[in-house]
PDB file of C-alpha atoms and ligand atoms in Angstrom:
ATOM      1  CA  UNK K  15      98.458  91.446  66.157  1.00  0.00           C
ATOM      2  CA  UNK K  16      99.493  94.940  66.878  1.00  0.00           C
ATOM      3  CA  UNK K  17     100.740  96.262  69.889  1.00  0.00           C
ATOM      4  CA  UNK K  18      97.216  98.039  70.883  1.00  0.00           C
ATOM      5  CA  UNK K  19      95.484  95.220  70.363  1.00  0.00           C
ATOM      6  CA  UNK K  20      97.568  92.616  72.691  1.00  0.00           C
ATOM      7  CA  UNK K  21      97.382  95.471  75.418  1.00  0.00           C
ATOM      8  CA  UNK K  22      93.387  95.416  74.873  1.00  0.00           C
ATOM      9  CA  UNK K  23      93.548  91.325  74.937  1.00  0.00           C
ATOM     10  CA  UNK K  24      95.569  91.675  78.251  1.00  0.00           C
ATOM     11  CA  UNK K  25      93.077  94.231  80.160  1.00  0.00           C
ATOM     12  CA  UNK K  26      90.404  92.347  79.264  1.00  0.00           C
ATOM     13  CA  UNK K  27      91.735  89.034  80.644  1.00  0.00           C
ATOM     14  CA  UNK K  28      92.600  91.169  83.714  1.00  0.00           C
ATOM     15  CA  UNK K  29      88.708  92.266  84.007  1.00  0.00           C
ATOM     16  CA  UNK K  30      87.589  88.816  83.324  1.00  0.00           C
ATOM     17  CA  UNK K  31      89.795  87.340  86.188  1.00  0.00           C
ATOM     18  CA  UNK K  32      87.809  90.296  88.508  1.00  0.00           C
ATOM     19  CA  UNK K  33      84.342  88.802  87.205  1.00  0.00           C
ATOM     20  CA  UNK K  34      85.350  85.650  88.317  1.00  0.00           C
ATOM     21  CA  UNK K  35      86.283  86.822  91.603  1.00  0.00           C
ATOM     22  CA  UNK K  36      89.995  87.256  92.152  1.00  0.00           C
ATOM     23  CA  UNK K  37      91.450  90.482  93.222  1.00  0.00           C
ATOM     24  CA  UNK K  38      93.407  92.296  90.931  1.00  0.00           C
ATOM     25  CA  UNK K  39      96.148  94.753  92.168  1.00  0.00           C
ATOM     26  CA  UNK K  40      97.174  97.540  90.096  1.00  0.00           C
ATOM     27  CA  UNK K  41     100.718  98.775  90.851  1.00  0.00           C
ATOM     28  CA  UNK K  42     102.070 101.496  89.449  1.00  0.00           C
ATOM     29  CA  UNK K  43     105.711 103.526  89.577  1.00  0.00           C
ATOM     30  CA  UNK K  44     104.827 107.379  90.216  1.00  0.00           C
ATOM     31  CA  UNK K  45     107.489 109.069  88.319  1.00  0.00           C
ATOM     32  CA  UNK K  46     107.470 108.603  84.467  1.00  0.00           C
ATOM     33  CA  UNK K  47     104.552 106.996  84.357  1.00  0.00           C
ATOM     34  CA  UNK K  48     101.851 108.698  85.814  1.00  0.00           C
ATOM     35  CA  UNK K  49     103.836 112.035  86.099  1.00  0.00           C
ATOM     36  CA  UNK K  50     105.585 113.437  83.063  1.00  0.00           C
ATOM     37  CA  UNK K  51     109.360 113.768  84.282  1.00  0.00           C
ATOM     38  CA  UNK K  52     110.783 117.418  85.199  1.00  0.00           C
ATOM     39  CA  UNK K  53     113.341 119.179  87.021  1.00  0.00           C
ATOM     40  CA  UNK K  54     112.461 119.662  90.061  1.00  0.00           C
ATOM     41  CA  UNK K  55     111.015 116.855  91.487  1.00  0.00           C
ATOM     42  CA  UNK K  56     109.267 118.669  94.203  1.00  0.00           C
ATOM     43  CA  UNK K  57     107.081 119.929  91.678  1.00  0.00           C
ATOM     44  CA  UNK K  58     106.276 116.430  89.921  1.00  0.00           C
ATOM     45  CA  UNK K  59     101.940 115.649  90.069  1.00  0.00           C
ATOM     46  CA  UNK K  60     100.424 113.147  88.121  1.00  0.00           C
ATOM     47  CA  UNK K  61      98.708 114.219  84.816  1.00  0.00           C
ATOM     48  CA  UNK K  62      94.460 115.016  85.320  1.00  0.00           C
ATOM     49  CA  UNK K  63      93.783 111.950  83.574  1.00  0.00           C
ATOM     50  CA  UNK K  64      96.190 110.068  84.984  1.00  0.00           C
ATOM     51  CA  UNK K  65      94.489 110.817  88.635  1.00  0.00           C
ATOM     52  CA  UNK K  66      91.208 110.799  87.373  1.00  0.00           C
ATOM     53  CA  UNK K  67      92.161 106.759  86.571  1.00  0.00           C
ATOM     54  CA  UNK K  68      93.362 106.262  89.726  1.00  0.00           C
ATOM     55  CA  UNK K  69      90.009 107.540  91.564  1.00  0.00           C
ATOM     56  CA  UNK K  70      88.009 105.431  89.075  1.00  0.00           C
ATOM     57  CA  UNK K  71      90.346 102.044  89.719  1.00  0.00           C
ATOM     58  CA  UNK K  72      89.871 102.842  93.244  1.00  0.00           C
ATOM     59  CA  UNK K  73      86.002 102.626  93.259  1.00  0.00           C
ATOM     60  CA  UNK K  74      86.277  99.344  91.244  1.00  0.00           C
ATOM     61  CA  UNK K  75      85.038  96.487  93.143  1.00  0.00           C
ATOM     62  CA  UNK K  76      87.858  93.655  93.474  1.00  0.00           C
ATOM     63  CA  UNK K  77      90.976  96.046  92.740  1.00  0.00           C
ATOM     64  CA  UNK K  78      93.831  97.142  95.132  1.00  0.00           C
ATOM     65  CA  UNK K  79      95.514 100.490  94.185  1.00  0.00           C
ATOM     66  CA  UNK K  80      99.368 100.865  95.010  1.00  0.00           C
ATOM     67  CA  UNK K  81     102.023 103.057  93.685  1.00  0.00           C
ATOM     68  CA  UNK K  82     105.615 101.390  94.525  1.00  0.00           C
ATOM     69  CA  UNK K  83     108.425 104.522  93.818  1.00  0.00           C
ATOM     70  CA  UNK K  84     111.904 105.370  94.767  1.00  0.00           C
ATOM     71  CA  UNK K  85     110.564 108.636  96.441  1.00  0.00           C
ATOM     72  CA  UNK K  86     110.322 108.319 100.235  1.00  0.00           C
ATOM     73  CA  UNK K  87     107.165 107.393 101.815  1.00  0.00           C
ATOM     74  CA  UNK K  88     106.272 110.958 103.073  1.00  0.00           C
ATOM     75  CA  UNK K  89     107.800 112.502  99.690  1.00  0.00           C
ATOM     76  CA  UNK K  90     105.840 110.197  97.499  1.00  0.00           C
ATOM     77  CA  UNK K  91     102.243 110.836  99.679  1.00  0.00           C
ATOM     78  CA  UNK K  92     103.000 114.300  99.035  1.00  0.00           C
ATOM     79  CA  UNK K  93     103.390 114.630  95.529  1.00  0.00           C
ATOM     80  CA  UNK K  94     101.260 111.610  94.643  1.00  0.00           C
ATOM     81  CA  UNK K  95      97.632 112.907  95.845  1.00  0.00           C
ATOM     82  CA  UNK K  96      96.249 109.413  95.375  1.00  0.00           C
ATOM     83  CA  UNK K  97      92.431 108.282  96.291  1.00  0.00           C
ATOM     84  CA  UNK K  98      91.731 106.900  99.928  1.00  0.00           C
ATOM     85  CA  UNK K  99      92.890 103.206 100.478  1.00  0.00           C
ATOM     86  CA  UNK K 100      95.650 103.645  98.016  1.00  0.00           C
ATOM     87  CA  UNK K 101      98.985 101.393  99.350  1.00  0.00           C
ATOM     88  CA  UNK K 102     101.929 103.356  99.345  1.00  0.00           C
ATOM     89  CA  UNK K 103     105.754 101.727  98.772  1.00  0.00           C
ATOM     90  CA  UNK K 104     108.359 104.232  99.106  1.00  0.00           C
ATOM     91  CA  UNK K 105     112.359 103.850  99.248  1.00  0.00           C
ATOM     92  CA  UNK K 106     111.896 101.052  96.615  1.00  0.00           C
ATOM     93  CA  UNK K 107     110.263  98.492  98.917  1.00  0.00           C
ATOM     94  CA  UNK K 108     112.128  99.932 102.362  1.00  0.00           C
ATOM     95  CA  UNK K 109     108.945 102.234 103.193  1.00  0.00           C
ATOM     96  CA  UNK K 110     105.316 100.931 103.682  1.00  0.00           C
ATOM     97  CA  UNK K 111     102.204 103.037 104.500  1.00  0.00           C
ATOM     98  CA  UNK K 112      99.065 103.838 103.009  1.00  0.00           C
ATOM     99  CA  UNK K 113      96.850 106.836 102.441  1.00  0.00           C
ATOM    100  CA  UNK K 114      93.335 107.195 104.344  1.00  0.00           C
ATOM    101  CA  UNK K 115      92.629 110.923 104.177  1.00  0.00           C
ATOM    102  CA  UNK K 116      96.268 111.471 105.783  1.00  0.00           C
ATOM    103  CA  UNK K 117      99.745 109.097 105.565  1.00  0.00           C
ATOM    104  CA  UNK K 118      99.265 105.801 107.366  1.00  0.00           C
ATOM    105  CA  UNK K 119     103.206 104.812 107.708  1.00  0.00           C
ATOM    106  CA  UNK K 120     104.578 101.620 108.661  1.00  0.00           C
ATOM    107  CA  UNK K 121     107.375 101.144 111.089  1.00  0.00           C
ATOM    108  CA  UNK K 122     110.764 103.258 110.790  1.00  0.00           C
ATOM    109  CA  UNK K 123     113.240 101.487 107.909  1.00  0.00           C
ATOM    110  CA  UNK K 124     116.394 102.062 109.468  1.00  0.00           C
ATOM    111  CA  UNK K 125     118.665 101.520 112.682  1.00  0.00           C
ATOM    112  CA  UNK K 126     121.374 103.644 114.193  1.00  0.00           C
ATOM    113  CA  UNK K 127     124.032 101.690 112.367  1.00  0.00           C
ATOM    114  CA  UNK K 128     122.403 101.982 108.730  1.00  0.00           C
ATOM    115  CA  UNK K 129     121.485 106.022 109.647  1.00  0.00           C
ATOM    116  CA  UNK K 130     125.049 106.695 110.484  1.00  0.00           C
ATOM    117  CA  UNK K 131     125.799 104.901 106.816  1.00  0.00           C
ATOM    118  CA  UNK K 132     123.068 106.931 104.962  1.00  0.00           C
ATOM    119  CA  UNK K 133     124.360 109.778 106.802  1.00  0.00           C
ATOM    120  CA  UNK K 134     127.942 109.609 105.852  1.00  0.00           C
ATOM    121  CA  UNK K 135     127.136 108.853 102.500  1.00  0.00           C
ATOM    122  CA  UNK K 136     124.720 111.990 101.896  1.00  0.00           C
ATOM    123  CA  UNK K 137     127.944 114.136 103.343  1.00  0.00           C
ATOM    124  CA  UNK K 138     130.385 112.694 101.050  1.00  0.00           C
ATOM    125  CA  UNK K 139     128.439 112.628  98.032  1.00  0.00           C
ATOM    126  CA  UNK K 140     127.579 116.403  98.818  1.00  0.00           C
ATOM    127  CA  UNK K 141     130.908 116.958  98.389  1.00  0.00           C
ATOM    128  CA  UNK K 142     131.680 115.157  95.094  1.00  0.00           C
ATOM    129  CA  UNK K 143     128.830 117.832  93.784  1.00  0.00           C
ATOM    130  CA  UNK K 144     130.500 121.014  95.335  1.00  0.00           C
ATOM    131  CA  UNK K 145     130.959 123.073  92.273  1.00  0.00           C
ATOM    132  CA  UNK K 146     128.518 121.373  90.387  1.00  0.00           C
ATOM    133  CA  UNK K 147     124.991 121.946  89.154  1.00  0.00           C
ATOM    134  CA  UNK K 148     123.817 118.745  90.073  1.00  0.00           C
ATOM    135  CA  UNK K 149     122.066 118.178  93.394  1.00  0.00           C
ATOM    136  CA  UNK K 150     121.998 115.691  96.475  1.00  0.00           C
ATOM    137  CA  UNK K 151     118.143 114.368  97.632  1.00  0.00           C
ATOM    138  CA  UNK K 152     118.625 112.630 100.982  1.00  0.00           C
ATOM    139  CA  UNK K 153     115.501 110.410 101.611  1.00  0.00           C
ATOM    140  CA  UNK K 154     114.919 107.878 104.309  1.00  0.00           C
ATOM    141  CA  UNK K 155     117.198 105.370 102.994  1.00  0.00           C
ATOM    142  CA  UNK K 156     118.570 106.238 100.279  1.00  0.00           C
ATOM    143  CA  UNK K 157     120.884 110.045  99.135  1.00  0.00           C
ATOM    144  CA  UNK K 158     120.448 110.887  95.439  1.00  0.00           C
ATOM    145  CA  UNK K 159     123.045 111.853  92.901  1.00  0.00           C
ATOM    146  CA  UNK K 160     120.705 113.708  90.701  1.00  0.00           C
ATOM    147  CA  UNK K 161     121.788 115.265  87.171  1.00  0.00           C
ATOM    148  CA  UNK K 162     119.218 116.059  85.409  1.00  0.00           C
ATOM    149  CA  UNK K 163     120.663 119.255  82.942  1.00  0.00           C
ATOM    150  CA  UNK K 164     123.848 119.190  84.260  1.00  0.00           C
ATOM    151  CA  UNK K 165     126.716 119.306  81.626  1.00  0.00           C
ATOM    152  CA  UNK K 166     127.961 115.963  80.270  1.00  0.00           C
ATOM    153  CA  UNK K 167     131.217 116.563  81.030  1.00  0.00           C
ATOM    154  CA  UNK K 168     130.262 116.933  84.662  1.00  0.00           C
ATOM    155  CA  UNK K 169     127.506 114.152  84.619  1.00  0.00           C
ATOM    156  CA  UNK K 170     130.000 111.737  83.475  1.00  0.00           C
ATOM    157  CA  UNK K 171     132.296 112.256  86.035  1.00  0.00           C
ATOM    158  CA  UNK K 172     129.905 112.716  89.003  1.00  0.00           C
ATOM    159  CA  UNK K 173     128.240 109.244  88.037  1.00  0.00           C
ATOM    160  CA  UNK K 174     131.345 107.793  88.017  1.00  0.00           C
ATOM    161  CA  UNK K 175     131.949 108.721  91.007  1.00  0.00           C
ATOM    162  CA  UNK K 176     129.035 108.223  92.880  1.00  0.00           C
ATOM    163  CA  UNK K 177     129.098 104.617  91.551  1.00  0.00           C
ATOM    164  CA  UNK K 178     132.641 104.092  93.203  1.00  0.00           C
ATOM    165  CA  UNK K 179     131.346 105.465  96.459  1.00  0.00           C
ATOM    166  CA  UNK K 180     128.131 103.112  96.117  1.00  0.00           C
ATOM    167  CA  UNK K 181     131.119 100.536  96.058  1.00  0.00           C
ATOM    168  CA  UNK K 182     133.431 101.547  98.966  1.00  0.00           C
ATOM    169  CA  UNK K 183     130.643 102.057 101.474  1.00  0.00           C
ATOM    170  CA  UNK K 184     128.863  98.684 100.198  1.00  0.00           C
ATOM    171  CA  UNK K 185     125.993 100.189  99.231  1.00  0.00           C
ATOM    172  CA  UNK K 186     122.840  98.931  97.023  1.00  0.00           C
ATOM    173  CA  UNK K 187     123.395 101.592  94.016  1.00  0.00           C
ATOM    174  CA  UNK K 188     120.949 102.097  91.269  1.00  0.00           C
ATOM    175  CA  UNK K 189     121.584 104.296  87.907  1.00  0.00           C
ATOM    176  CA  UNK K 190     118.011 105.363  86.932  1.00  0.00           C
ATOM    177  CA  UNK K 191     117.281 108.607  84.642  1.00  0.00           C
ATOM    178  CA  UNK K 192     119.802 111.261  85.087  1.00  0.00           C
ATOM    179  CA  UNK K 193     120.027 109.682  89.039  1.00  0.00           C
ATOM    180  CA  UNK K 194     121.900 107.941  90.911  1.00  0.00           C
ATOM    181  CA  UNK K 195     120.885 106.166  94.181  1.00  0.00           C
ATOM    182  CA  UNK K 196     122.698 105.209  96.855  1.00  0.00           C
ATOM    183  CA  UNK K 197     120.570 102.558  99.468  1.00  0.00           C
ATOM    184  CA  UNK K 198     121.624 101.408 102.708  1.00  0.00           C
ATOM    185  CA  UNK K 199     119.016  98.344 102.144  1.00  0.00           C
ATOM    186  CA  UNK K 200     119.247  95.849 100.076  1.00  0.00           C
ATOM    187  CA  UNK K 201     115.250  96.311  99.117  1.00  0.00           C
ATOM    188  CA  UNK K 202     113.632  96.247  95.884  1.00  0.00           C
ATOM    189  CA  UNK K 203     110.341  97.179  93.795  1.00  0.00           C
ATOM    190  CA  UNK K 204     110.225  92.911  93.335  1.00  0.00           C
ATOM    191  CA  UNK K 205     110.500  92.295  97.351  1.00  0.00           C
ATOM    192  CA  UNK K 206     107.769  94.915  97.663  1.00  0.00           C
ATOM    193  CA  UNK K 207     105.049  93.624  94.526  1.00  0.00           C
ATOM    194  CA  UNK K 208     105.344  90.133  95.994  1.00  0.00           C
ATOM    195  CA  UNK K 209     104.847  91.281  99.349  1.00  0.00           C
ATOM    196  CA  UNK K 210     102.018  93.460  98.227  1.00  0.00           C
ATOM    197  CA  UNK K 211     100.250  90.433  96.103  1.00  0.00           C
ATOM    198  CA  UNK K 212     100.561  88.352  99.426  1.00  0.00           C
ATOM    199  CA  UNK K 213      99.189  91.138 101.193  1.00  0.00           C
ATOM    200  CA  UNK K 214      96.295  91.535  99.268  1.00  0.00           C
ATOM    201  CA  UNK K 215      95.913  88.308  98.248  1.00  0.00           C
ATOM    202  CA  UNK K 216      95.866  89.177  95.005  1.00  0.00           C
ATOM    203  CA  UNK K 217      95.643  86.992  91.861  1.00  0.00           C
ATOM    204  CA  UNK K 218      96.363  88.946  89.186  1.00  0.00           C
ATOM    205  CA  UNK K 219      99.140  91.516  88.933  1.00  0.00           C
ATOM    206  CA  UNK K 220      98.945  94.749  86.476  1.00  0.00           C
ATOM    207  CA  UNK K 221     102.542  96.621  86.748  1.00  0.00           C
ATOM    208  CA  UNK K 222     103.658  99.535  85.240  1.00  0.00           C
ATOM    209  CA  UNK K 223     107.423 101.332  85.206  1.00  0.00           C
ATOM    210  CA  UNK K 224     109.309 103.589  83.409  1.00  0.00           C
ATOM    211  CA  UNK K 225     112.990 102.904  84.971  1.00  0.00           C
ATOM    212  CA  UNK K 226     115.826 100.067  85.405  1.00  0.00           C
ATOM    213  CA  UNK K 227     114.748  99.883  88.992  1.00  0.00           C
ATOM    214  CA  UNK K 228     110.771  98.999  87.800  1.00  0.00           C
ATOM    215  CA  UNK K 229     112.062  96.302  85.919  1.00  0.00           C
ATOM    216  CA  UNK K 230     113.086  94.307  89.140  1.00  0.00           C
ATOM    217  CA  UNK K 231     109.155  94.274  89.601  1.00  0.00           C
ATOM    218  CA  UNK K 232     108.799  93.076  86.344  1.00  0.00           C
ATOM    219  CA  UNK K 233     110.939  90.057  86.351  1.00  0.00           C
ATOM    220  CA  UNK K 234     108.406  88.885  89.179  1.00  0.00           C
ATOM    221  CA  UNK K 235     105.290  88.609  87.714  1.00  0.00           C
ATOM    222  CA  UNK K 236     104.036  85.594  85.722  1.00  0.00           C
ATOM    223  CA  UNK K 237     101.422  83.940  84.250  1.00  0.00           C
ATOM    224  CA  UNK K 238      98.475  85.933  83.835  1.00  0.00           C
ATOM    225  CA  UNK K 239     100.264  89.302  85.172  1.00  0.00           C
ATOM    226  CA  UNK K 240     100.580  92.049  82.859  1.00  0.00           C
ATOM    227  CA  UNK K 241     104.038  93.907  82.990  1.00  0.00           C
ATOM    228  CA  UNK K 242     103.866  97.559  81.121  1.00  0.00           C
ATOM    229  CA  UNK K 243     107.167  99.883  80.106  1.00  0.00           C
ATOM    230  CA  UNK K 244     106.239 103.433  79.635  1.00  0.00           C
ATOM    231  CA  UNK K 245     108.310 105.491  77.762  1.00  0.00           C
ATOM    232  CA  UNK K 246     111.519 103.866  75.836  1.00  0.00           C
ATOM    233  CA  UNK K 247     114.652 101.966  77.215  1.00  0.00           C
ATOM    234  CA  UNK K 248     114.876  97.951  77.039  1.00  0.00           C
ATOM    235  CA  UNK K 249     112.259  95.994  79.062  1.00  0.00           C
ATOM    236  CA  UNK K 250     110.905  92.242  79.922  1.00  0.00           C
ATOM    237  CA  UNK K 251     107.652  94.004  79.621  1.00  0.00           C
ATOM    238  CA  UNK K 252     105.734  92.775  77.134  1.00  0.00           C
ATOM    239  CA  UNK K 253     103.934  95.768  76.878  1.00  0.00           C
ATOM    240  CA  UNK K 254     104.526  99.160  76.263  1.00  0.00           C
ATOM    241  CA  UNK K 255     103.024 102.849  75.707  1.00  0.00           C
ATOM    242  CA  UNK K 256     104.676 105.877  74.969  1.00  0.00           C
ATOM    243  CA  UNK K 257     104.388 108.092  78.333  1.00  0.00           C
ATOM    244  CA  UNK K 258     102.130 109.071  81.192  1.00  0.00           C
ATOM    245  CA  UNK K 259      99.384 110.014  78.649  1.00  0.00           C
ATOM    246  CA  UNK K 260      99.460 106.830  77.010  1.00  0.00           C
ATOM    247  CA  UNK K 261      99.323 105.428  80.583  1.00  0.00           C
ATOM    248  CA  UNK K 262      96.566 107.278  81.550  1.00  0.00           C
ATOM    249  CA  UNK K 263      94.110 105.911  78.665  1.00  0.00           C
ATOM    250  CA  UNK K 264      95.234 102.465  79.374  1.00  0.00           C
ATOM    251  CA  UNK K 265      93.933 102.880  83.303  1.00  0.00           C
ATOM    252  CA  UNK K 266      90.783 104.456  81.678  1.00  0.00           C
ATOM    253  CA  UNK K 267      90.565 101.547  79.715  1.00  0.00           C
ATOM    254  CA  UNK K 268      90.942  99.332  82.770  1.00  0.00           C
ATOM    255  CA  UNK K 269      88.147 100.917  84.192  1.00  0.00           C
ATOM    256  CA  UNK K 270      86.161 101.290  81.270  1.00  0.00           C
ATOM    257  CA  UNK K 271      86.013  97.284  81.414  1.00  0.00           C
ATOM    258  CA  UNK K 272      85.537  96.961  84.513  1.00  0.00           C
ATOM    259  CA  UNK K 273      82.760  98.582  84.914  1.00  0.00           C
ATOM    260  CA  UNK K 274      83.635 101.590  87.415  1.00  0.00           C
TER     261      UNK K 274
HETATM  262  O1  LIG A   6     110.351 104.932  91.335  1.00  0.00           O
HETATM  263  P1  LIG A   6     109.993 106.307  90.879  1.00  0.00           P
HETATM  264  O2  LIG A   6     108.677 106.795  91.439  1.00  0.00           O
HETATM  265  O3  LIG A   6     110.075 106.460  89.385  1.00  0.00           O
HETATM  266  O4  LIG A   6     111.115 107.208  91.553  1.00  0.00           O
HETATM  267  C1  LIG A   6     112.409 107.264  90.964  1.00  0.00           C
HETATM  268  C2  LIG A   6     113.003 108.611  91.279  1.00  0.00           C
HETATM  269  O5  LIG A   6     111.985 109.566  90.946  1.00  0.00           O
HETATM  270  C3  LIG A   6     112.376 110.922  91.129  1.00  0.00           C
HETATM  271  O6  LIG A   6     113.368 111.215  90.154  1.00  0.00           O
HETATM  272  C4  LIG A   6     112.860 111.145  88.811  1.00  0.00           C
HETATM  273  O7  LIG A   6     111.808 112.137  88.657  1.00  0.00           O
HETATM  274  C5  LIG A   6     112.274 113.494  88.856  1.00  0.00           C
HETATM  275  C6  LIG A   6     111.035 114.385  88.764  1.00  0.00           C
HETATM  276  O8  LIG A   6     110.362 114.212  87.536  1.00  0.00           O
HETATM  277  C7  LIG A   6     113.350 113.832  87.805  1.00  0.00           C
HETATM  278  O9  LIG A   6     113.834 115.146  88.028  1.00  0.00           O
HETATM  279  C8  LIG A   6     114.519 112.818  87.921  1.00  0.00           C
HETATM  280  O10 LIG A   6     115.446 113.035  86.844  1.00  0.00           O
HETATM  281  C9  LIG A   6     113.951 111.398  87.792  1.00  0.00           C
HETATM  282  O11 LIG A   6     114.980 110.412  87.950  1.00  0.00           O
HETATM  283  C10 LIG A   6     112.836 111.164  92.563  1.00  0.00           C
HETATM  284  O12 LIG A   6     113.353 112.470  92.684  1.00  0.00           O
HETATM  285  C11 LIG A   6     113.872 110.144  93.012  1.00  0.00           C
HETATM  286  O13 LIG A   6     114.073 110.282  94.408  1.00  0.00           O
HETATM  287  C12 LIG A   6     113.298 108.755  92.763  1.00  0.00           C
HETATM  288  O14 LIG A   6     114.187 107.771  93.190  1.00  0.00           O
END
């Protein structure tokens, strides 16, 4: 069977499961998947089609929209532009909102002992990158190594680097494309999709990623979930397209079955 036509087999079982009355939630990563990567992430929107999916899931009776990303909450609503009574996840699972015509947070992540942490971490990784190309990105709780065209010389050592600190300040740290992260919680994109299924009440799971982080979602779905890797890089996925295009035809797909 090819790969197209297991991914066809798969949406369809999701849409059948919707027939029969179960909710389905659809949660996606943000960058990589439904916005081509670039270099300033600031600048970062999902693809037309890829949004134009997302407003069509959203109608569908019996699905549940969420994007789960590494961005912070407010960063991720901002860039995201997603369809009313989408479920926001930013931080990797440490940040919960929604958006409803504006950003519904949840409650602050961190206390004075972990922002003193986060703090001291942005300032020393700062100045590992003095002299440097690369850039810090402090978000709510998490700083950013980010090297994304910086020279390989330089890369190698400021990963290094950043990984040690990660280690001396007991921090959760995460190498992801040309990043690296730095948490003060011990959260991840699993904690949040389970807590998002039980949320929802979801049956059914459909979960797409791009990164080494997304693949901690991954490993929790089962049975009757459908796990998707965008873009290349080992995966437990058993599914995979080639980038945020590809993505985009799949959620068109989705919604071509379901009927919205
Ligand atoms: O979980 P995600 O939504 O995939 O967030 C992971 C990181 O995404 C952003 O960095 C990535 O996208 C940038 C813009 O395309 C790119 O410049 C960078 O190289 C990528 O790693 C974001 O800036 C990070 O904070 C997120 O953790």
């Amino acid at each position: 069977m090819s790969d197209t036509t297991a991914l066809e087999g798969a949406l369809a079982g999701l849409s059948n499961a919707v027939r029969a009355g179960r909710t389905l939630l659809v949660a996606l990563d943000f960058d990589g998947v439904l916005a081509p990567l670039v270099d300033v992430p600031s600048r970062s929107r999902a693809t037309p089609e890829g949004a134009a999916a997302l407003r069509r899931l959203s109608g569908a009776d019996g699905v549940r929209l969420a994007l789960i990303s590494g961005r912070g909450l407010a960063d991720l609503a901002a860039v995201a532009e997603v369809p009313d009574g989408t479920l926001l996840v930013g931080s990797h699972g440490a940040e919960v909102g929604a958006w409803d015509g504006g950003l519904r947070p949840g409650d602050p992540a961190l206390d004075d002992e972990q922002s003193s942490l986060l703090a001291r971490a942005a300032d020393e990784l700062s100045r590992l990158v003095e002299g440097t190309t690369a850039r810090i990105e402090v978000k709510p709780t998490t700083v950013v190594l980010h090297t994304r065209g910086v020279p390989t010389q330089d890369t190698d050592r400021l990963v290094d680097a950043a990984l040690a600190l990660g280690e001396r300040l007991d921090l959760d740290t995460m190498a992801g494309r040309d990043i690296v992260e730095l948490s003060v919680l011990r959260v991840t994109k699993g904690d949040a999709l389970r807590e998002l299924r039980s949320g929802t009440g979801a049956g059914p799971v459909l979960f797409a990623g791009d990164d080494v982080t997304d693949e901690r979602a991954m490993a929790v779905l089962g049975p009757g979930d459908v796990a998707i890797r965008v873009g290349d890089g080992e995966s437990v996925a058993p599914y995979r397209v080639a980038d945020p295009e590809a993505m985009a035809r799949t959620l068109h797909r989705l919604a071509d079955l379901l009927g919205s």
